[in-house]
XYZ file of C-alpha atoms in Angstrom:
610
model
C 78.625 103.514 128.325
C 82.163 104.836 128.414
C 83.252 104.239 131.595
C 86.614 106.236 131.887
C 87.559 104.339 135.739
C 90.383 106.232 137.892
C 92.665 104.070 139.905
C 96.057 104.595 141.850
C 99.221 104.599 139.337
C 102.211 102.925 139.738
C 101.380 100.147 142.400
C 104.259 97.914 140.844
C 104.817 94.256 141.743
C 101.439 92.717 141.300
C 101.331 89.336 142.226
C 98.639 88.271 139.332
C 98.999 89.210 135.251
C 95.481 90.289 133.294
C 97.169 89.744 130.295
C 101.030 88.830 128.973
C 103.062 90.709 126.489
C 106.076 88.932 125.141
C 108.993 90.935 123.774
C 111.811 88.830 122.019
C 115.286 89.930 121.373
C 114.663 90.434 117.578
C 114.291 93.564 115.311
C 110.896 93.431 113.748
C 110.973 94.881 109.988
C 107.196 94.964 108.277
C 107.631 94.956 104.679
C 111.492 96.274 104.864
C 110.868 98.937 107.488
C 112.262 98.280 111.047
C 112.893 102.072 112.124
C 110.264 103.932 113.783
C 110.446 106.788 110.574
C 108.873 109.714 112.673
C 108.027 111.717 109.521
C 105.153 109.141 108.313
C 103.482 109.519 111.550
C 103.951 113.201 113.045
C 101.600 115.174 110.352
C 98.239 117.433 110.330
C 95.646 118.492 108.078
C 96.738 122.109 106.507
C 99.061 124.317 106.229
C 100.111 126.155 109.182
C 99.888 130.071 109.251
C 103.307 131.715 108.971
C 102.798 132.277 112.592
C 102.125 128.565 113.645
C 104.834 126.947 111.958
C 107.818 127.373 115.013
C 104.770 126.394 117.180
C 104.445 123.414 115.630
C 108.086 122.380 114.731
C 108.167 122.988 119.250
C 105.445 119.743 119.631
C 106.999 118.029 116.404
C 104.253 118.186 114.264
C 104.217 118.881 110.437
C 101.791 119.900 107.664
C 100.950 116.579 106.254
C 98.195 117.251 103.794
C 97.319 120.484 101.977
C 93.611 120.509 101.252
C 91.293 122.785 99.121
C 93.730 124.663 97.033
C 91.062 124.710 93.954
C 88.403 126.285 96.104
C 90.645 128.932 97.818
C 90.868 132.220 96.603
C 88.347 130.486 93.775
C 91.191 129.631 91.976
C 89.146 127.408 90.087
C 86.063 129.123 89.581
C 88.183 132.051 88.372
C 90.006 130.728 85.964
C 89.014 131.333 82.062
C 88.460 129.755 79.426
C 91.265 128.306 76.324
C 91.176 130.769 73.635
C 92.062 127.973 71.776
C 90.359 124.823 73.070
C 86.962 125.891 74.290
C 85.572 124.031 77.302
C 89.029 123.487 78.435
C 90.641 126.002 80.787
C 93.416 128.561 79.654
C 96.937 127.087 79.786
C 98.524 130.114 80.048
C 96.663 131.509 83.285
C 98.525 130.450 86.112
C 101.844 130.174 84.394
C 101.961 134.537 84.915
C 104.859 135.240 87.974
C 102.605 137.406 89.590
C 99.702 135.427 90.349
C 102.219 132.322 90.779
C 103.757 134.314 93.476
C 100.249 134.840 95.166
C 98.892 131.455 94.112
C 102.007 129.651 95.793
C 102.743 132.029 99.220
C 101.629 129.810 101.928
C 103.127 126.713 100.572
C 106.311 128.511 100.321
C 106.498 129.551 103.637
C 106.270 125.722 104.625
C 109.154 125.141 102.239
C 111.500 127.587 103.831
C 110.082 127.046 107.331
C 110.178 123.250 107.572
C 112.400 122.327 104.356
C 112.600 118.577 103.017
C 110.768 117.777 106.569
C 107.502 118.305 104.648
C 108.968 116.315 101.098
C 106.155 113.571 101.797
C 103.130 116.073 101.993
C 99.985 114.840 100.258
C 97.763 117.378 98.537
C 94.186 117.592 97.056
C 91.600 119.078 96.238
C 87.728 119.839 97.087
C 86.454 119.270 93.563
C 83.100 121.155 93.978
C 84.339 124.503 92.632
C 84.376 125.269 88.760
C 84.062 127.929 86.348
C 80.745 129.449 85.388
C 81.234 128.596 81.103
C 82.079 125.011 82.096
C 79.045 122.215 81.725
C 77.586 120.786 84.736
C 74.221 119.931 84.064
C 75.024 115.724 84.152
C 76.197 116.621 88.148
C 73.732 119.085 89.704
C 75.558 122.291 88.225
C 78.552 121.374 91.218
C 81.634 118.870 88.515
C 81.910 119.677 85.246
C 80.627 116.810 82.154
C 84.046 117.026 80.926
C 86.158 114.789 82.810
C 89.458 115.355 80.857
C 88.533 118.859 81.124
C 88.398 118.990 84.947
C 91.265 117.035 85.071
C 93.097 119.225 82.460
C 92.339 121.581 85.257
C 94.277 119.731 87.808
C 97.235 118.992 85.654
C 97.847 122.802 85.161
C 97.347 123.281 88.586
C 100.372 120.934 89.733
C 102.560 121.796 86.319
C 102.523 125.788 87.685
C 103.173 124.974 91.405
C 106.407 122.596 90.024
C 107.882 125.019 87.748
C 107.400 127.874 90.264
C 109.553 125.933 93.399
C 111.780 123.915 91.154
C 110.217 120.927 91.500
C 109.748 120.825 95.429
C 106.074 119.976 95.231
C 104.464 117.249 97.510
C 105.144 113.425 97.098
C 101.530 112.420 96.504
C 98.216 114.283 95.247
C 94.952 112.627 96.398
C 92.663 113.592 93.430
C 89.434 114.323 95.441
C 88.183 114.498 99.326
C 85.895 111.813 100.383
C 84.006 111.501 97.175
C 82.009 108.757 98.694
C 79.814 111.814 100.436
C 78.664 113.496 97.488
C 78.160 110.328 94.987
C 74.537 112.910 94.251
C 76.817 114.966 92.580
C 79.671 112.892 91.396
C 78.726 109.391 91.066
C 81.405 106.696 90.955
C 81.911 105.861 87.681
C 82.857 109.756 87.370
C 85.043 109.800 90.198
C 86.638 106.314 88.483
C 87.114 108.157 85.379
C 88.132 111.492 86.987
C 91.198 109.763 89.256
C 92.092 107.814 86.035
C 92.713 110.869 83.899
C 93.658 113.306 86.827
C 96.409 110.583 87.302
C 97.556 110.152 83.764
C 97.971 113.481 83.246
C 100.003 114.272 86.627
C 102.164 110.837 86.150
C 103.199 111.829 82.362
C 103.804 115.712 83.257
C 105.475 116.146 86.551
C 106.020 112.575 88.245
C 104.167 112.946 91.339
C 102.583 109.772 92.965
C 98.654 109.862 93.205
C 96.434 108.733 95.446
C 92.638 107.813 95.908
C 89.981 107.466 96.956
C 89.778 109.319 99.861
C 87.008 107.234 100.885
C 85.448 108.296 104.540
C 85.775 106.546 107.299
C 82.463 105.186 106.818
C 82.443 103.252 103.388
C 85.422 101.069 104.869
C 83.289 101.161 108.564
C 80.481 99.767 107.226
C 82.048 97.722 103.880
C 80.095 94.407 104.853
C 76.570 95.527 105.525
C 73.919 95.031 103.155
C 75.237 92.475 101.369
C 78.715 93.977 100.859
C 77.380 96.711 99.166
C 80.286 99.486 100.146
C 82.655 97.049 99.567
C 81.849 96.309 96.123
C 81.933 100.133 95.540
C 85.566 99.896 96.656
C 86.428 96.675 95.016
C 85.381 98.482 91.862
C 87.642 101.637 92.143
C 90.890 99.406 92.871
C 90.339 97.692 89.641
C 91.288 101.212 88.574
C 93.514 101.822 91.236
C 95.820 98.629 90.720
C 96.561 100.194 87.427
C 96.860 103.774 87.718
C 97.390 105.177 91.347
C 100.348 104.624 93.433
C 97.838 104.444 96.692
C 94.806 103.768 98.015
C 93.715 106.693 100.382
C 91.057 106.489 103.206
C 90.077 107.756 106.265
C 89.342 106.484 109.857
C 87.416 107.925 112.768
C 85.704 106.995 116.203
C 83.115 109.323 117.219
C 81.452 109.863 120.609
C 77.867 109.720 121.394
C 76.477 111.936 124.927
C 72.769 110.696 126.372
C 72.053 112.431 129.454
C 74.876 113.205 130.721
C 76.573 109.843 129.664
C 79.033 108.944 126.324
C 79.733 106.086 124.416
C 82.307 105.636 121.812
C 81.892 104.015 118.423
C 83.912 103.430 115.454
C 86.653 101.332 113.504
C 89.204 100.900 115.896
C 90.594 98.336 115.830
C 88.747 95.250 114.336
C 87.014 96.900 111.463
C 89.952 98.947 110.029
C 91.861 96.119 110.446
C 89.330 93.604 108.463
C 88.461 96.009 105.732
C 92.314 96.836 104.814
C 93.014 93.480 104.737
C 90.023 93.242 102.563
C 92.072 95.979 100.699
C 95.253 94.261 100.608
C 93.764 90.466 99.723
C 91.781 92.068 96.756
C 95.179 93.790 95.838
C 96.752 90.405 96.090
C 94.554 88.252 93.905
C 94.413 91.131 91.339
C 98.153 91.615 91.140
C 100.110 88.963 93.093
C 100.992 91.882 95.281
C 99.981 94.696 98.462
C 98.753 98.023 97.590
C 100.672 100.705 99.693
C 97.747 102.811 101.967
C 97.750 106.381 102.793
C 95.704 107.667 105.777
C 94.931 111.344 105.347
C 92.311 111.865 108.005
C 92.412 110.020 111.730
C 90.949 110.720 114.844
C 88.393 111.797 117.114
C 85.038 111.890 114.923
C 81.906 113.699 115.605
C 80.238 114.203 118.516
C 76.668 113.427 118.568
C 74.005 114.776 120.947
C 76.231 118.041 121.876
C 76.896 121.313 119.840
C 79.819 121.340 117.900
C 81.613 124.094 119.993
C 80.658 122.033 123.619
C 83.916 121.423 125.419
C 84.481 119.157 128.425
C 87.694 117.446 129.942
C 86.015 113.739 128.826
C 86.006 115.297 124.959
C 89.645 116.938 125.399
C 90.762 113.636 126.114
C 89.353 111.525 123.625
C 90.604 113.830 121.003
C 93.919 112.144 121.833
C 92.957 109.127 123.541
C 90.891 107.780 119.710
C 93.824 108.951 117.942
C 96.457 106.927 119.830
C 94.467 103.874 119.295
C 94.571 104.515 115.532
C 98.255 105.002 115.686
C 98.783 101.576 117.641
C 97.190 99.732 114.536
C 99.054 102.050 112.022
C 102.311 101.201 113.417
C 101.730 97.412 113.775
C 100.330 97.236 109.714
C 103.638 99.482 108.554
C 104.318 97.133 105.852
C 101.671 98.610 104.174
C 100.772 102.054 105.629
C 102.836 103.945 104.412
C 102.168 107.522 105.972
C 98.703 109.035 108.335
C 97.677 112.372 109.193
C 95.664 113.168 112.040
C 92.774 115.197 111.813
C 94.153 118.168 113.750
C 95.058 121.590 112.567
C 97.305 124.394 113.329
C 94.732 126.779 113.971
C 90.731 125.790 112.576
C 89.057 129.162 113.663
C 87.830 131.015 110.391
C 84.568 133.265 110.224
C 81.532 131.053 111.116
C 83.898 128.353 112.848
C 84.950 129.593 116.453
C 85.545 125.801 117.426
C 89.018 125.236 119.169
C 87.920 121.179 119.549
C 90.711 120.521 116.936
C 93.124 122.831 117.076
C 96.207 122.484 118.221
C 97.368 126.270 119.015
C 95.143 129.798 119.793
C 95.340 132.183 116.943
C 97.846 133.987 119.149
C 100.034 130.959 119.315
C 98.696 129.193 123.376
C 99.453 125.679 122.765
C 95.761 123.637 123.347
C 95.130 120.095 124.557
C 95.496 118.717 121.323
C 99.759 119.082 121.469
C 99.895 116.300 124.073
C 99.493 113.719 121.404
C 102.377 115.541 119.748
C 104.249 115.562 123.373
C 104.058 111.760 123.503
C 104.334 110.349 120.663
C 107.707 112.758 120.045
C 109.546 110.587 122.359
C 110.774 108.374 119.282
C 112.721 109.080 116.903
C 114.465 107.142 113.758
C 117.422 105.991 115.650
C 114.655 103.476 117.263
C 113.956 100.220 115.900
C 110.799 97.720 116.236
C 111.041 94.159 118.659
C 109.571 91.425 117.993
C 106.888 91.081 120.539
C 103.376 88.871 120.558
C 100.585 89.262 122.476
C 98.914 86.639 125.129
C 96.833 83.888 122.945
C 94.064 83.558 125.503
C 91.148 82.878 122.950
C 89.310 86.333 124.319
C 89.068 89.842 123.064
C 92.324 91.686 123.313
C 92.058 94.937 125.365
C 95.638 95.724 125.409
C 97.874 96.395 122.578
C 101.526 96.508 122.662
C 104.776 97.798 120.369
C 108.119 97.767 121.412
C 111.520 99.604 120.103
C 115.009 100.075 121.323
C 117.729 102.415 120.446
C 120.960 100.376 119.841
C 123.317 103.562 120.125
C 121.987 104.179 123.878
C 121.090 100.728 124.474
C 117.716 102.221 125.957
C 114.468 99.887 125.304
C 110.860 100.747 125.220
C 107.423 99.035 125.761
C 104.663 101.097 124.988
C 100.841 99.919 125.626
C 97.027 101.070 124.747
C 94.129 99.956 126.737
C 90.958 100.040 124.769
C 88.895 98.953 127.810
C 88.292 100.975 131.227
C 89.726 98.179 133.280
C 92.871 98.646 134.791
C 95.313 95.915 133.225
C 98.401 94.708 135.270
C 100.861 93.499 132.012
C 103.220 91.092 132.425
C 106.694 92.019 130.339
C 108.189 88.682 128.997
C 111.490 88.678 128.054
C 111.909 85.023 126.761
C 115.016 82.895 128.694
C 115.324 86.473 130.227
C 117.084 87.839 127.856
C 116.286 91.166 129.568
C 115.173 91.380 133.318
C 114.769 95.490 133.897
C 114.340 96.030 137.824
C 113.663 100.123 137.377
C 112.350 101.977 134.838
C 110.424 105.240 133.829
C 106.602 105.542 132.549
C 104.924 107.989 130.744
C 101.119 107.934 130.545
C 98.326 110.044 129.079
C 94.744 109.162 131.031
C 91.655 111.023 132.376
C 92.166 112.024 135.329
C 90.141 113.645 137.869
C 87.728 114.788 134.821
C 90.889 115.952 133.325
C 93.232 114.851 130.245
C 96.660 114.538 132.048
C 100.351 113.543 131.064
C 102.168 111.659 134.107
C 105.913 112.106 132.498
C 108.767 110.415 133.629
C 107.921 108.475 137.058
C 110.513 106.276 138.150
C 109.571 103.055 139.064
C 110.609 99.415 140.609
C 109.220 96.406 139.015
C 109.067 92.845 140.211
C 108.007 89.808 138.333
C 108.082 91.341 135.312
C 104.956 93.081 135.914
C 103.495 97.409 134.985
C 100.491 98.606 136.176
C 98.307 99.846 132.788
C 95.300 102.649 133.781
C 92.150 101.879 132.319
C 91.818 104.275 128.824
C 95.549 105.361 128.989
C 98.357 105.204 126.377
C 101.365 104.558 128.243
C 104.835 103.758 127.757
C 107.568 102.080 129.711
C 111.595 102.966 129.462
C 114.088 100.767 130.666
C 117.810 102.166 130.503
C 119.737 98.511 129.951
C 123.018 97.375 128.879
C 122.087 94.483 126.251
C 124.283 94.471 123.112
C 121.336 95.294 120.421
C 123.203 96.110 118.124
C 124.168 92.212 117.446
C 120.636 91.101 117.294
C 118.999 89.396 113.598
C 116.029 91.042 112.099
C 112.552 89.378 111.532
C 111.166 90.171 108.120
C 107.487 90.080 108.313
C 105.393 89.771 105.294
C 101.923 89.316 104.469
C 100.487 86.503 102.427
C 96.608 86.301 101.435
C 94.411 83.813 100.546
C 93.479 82.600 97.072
C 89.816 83.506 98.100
C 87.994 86.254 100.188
C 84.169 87.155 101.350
C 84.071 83.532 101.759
C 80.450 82.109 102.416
C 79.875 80.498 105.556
C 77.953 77.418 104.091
C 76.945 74.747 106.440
C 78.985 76.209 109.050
C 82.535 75.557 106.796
C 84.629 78.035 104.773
C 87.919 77.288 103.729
C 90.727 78.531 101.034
C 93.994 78.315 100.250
C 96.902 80.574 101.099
C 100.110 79.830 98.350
C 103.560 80.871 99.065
C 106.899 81.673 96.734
C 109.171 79.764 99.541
C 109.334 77.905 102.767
C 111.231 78.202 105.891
C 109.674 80.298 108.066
C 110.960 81.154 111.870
C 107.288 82.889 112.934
C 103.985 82.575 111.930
C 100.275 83.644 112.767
C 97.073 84.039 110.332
C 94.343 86.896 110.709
C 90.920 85.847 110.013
C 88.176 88.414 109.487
C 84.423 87.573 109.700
C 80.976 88.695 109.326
C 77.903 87.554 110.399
C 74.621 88.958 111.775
C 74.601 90.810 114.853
C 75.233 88.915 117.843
C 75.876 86.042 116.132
C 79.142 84.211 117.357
C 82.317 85.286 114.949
C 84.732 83.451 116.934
C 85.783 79.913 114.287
C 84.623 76.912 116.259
C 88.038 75.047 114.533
C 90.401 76.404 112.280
C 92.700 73.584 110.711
C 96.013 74.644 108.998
C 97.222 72.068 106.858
C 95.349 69.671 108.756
C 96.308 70.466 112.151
C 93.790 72.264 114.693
C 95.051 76.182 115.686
C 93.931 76.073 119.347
C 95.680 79.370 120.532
C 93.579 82.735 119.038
C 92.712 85.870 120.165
C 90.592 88.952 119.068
C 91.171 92.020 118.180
C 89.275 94.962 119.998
C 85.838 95.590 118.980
C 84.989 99.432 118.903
C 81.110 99.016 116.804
C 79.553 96.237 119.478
C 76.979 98.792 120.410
C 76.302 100.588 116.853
C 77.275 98.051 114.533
C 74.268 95.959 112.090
C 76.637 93.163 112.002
C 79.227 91.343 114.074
C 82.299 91.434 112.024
C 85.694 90.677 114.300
C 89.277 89.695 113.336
C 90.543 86.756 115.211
C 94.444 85.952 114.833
C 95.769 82.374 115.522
C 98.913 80.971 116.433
C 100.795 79.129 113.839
C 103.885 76.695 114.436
C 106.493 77.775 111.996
C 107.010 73.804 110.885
C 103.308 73.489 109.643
C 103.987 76.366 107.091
C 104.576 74.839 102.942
C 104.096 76.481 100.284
C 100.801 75.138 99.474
C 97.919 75.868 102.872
C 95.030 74.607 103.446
C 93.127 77.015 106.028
C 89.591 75.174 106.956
C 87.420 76.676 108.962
C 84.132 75.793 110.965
C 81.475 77.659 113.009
C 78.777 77.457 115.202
C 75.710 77.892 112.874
C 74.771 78.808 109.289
C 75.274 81.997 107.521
C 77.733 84.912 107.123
C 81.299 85.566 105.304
C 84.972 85.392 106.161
C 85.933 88.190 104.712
C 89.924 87.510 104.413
C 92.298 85.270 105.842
C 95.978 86.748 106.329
C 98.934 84.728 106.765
C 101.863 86.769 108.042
C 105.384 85.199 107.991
C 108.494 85.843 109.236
C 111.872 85.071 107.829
C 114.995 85.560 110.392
C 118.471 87.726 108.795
């Protein structure tokens, strides 16, 4: 049951720690990036109305994805047929200024209403909507036979929208939304060869990057059940994707579930999405000898079961931003390879038929709903901020409290910002190694559930002793200390990800092992990520993992969000590694209590000090 439990804020100066989160005096860069880059974080579904858009530039949110341009206004359906080339549509058609004009309005108005602040937009299409004179009888009468054709389609589509605004067209088009729910119609050998020539065409004409697959949060939920059956669906589109795309596009949701009066909340925070992109990346890795950059283009709040889909309450308000800032707390610790997200919440979502408000973020007449408090926090960063270093406790149990921290070297001003994924109230420990840093005041900001109620306490001032802030139970909070540290003379940590040479590793006779290889040595930090699967309820947790011989006694796990609806048990566990253990060559052995199940990846991520 999701037990949302209210307790007293700000009773600073706990004498006892639940947990201990260590921030060093070290810029942490992922990949490269070190600065918090507010434009790959801050975006929504859509296009906002011409009305909407100051509305949203106020909360500092931006159209991040345009969706369904084919089916709107059945552009598609309405287009005609090549004089020339029959069963291929008319090049001419939307190259006319008046119906570019019309075709092109709304994105337009984002152009001259947010300008280059919208350059990394991603746009797609539905893919369901097609002339009558095209051939559809191989997919239910709903994609056409022709696959250059529809892609031809596509191409012309882009090429129009490019020559109309000079080129100012979004970064990346994702080909198709979550083909994975309508494989009936479009199987995926069609939606392989559709992305292929869709991105041939695009890459050769106009330069845009391309995405895929677009998969739902589902096929990467679920990617080790029955027999890794999902999985092997995906493993089969990045052979294509490796190739041909620029990134590999998914989705990633936590839905709700009411029983009598009760909820409970599912999903693939944070262990799942966490195993399966690493099952992403280490595919990636053994393909290629390097990552695949990711695109999010859906997060959130999922469905919620077992009520109507306009039922509001204060619990469902606030775990339409509670879910999401979970999501964003894994997104923002895996930057090296995420490169941008977009939450599932739009401008406006009322149309005729859909009265719901549940994810919108204004009234059609421009009141600002719930949904802008994610906005209102997460706003408080900006690109002057840069990542710290910082570790969480190794106390071999599940890890209900996750942790970033950034600092702003012009203002000298330093942040801790937390997530509890569990209803306990946490007291954290802040450690600031040989005290490099020992705040005595600061300010929090928190969003919780209070009193049946989502609610922002902004700003408090507080006094802290031993090191120690009080963290609500199912609250996003962070913690601003004003200091006078010189950060601007600190080194940077450059954090990269290495992968083993094997991955969905049997679990034979209670061993697995493989080897991770390496292109140097010298490391200053170290710590390995090591997903597995086995049956449900049956213990994930390695009984010994050696590294290079020598037994990794510190772990802990990530948070678990599928314990109650998941088939299997599948949990990342991350170890400890001392930096003077690390060669080029690694042997990772592993044992377990028991027979039977996969390690589905082992990550090694190293840090190199500049």
């Amino acid at each position: 049951m999701l037990s949302l439990l209210l307790y007293p804020l700000f009773l600073y100066g706990a004498a006892f720690a639940d947990t201990t989160v260590t921030v060093y005096n070290e810029w942490l860069s992922q990949g490269g990036r070190v600065h918090y880059e507010p434009e790959r974080w801050n975006k929504i579904n859509g296009l906002p109305g011409q009305n909407q858009i100051p509305n949203c530039k106020t909360v500092g949110a931006a159209p991040g994805r345009w969706v369904n341009r084919d089916l709107r206004d059945g552009l598609f359906v309405n287009w005609p047929q090549s004089p020339s080339q029959p069963g291929y549509p008319d090049p001419t058609y939307l190259q006319d200024p008046a119906r570019q004009a019309t075709t092109w309005a709304t994105y337009m108005m984002q152009l001259n209403g947010y300008g280059n602040n919208i350059s990394n937009m991603v746009w797609n299409i539905q893919g369901l909507s097609w002339p009558q004179w095209m051939n559809k009888s191989e997919h239910k009468g709903m994609f056409p036979n022709n696959v250059d054709a529809a892609a031809e389609f596509v191409s012309l589509m882009v090429e129009s929208a490019n020559n109309y605004t000079g080129g100012r067209i979004p970064y990346i088009f994702e080909v198709i939304n979550e083909p994975d729910w309508v494989e009936r119609i479009i199987d995926p050998k069609t939606n392989i060869d559709f992305h292929r020539a869709v991105a041939d065409k695009l890459k050769s004409r106009t330069g845009i990057k391309v995405a895929g697959p677009s998969y739902t949060s589902m096929a990467l939920r679920l990617a080790d059940e029955n027999n890794f059956t999902f999985w092997n669906k995906t493993a089969h589109f990045l052979d294509m994707t490796l190739d041909h795309l620029d990134f590999f596009s998914f989705h990633s949701y936590n839905f709700l579930r009411e029983s009598k009066g009760n909820y409970s909340c599912s999903g693939i925070t944070q262990a799942r999405l966490v195993a399966s992109l690493d099952m992403v990346e280490n595919y990636s890795f053994l393909k290629k000898g390097r990552n695949v950059q990711l695109v999010n283009t859906e997060f959130g709040r999922g469905n919620v079961f077992g009520v109507s889909p306009t039922f509001e309450n204060g619990l469902i308000e606030f775990e339409t931003i509670y879910q999401p800032n979970g999501f964003m707390f894994t997104f923002l610790n895996m930057r090296e390879f995420i490169d941008r997200v977009t939450i599932f919440f739009l401008a406006n979502g009322q149309y005729p038929g859909h009265t719901s408000l549940r994810d919108s973020l204004f009234t059609v007449d421009g009141h600002p709903l719930q949904p802008t408090k994610f906005f209102m926090f997460w706003q408080n960063f900006t690109n002057d901020q840069k990542f710290l270093r910082m570790s969480s406790q190794y106390n071999q149990q599940e890890r209900m409290v996750a942790p970033l921290a950034l600092a702003n070297p012009l203002t000298k001003e330093m942040v801790v910002l937390l997530h509890n994924y569990g209803s306990k109230f946490e007291n954290v420990k802040l450690d600031f190694p040989q005290n490099w840093l020992n705040p005595s005041t600061g300010e929090e900001t928190c969003v919780l559930f209070e009193n049946g109620h989502l609610a922002i306490h902004a700003s408090y001032h507080f006094n802290i002793s031993n090191g120690i802030v009080d963290l609500p139970g199912s609250s996003t909070c962070f913690y601003k200390f004003k200091t006078n540290y010189n950060f601007a003379g600190l080194r940077t940590n450059n954090e990269n990800t290495y992968y083993g040479k094997d991955m969905v590793i049997p679990i034979n006779n209670g061993h697995a092992q493989t080897t991770i290889y390496l292109p140097t040595s010298g490391y200053h930090t170290a710590h390995l990520r090591v997903g597995v699967s086995r049956d449900l309820n049956v213990d994930t947790k390695p009984h010994t993992v050696e590294f290079n011989g020598q037994t990794l006694s510190s772990s802990y796990m990530l948070f678990d969000a599928m314990k109650i609806e998941g088939k299997t048990t599948w949990n990342v566990w991350v170890f400890m590694v001392p930096e003077s253990q690390v060669h080029q060559t690694n042997t990772v052995s592993m044992t377990f209590d028991g027979d039977g199940g996969h390690v589905t990846s082992v990550a090694l991520v190293l840090g190199k000090l500049q």
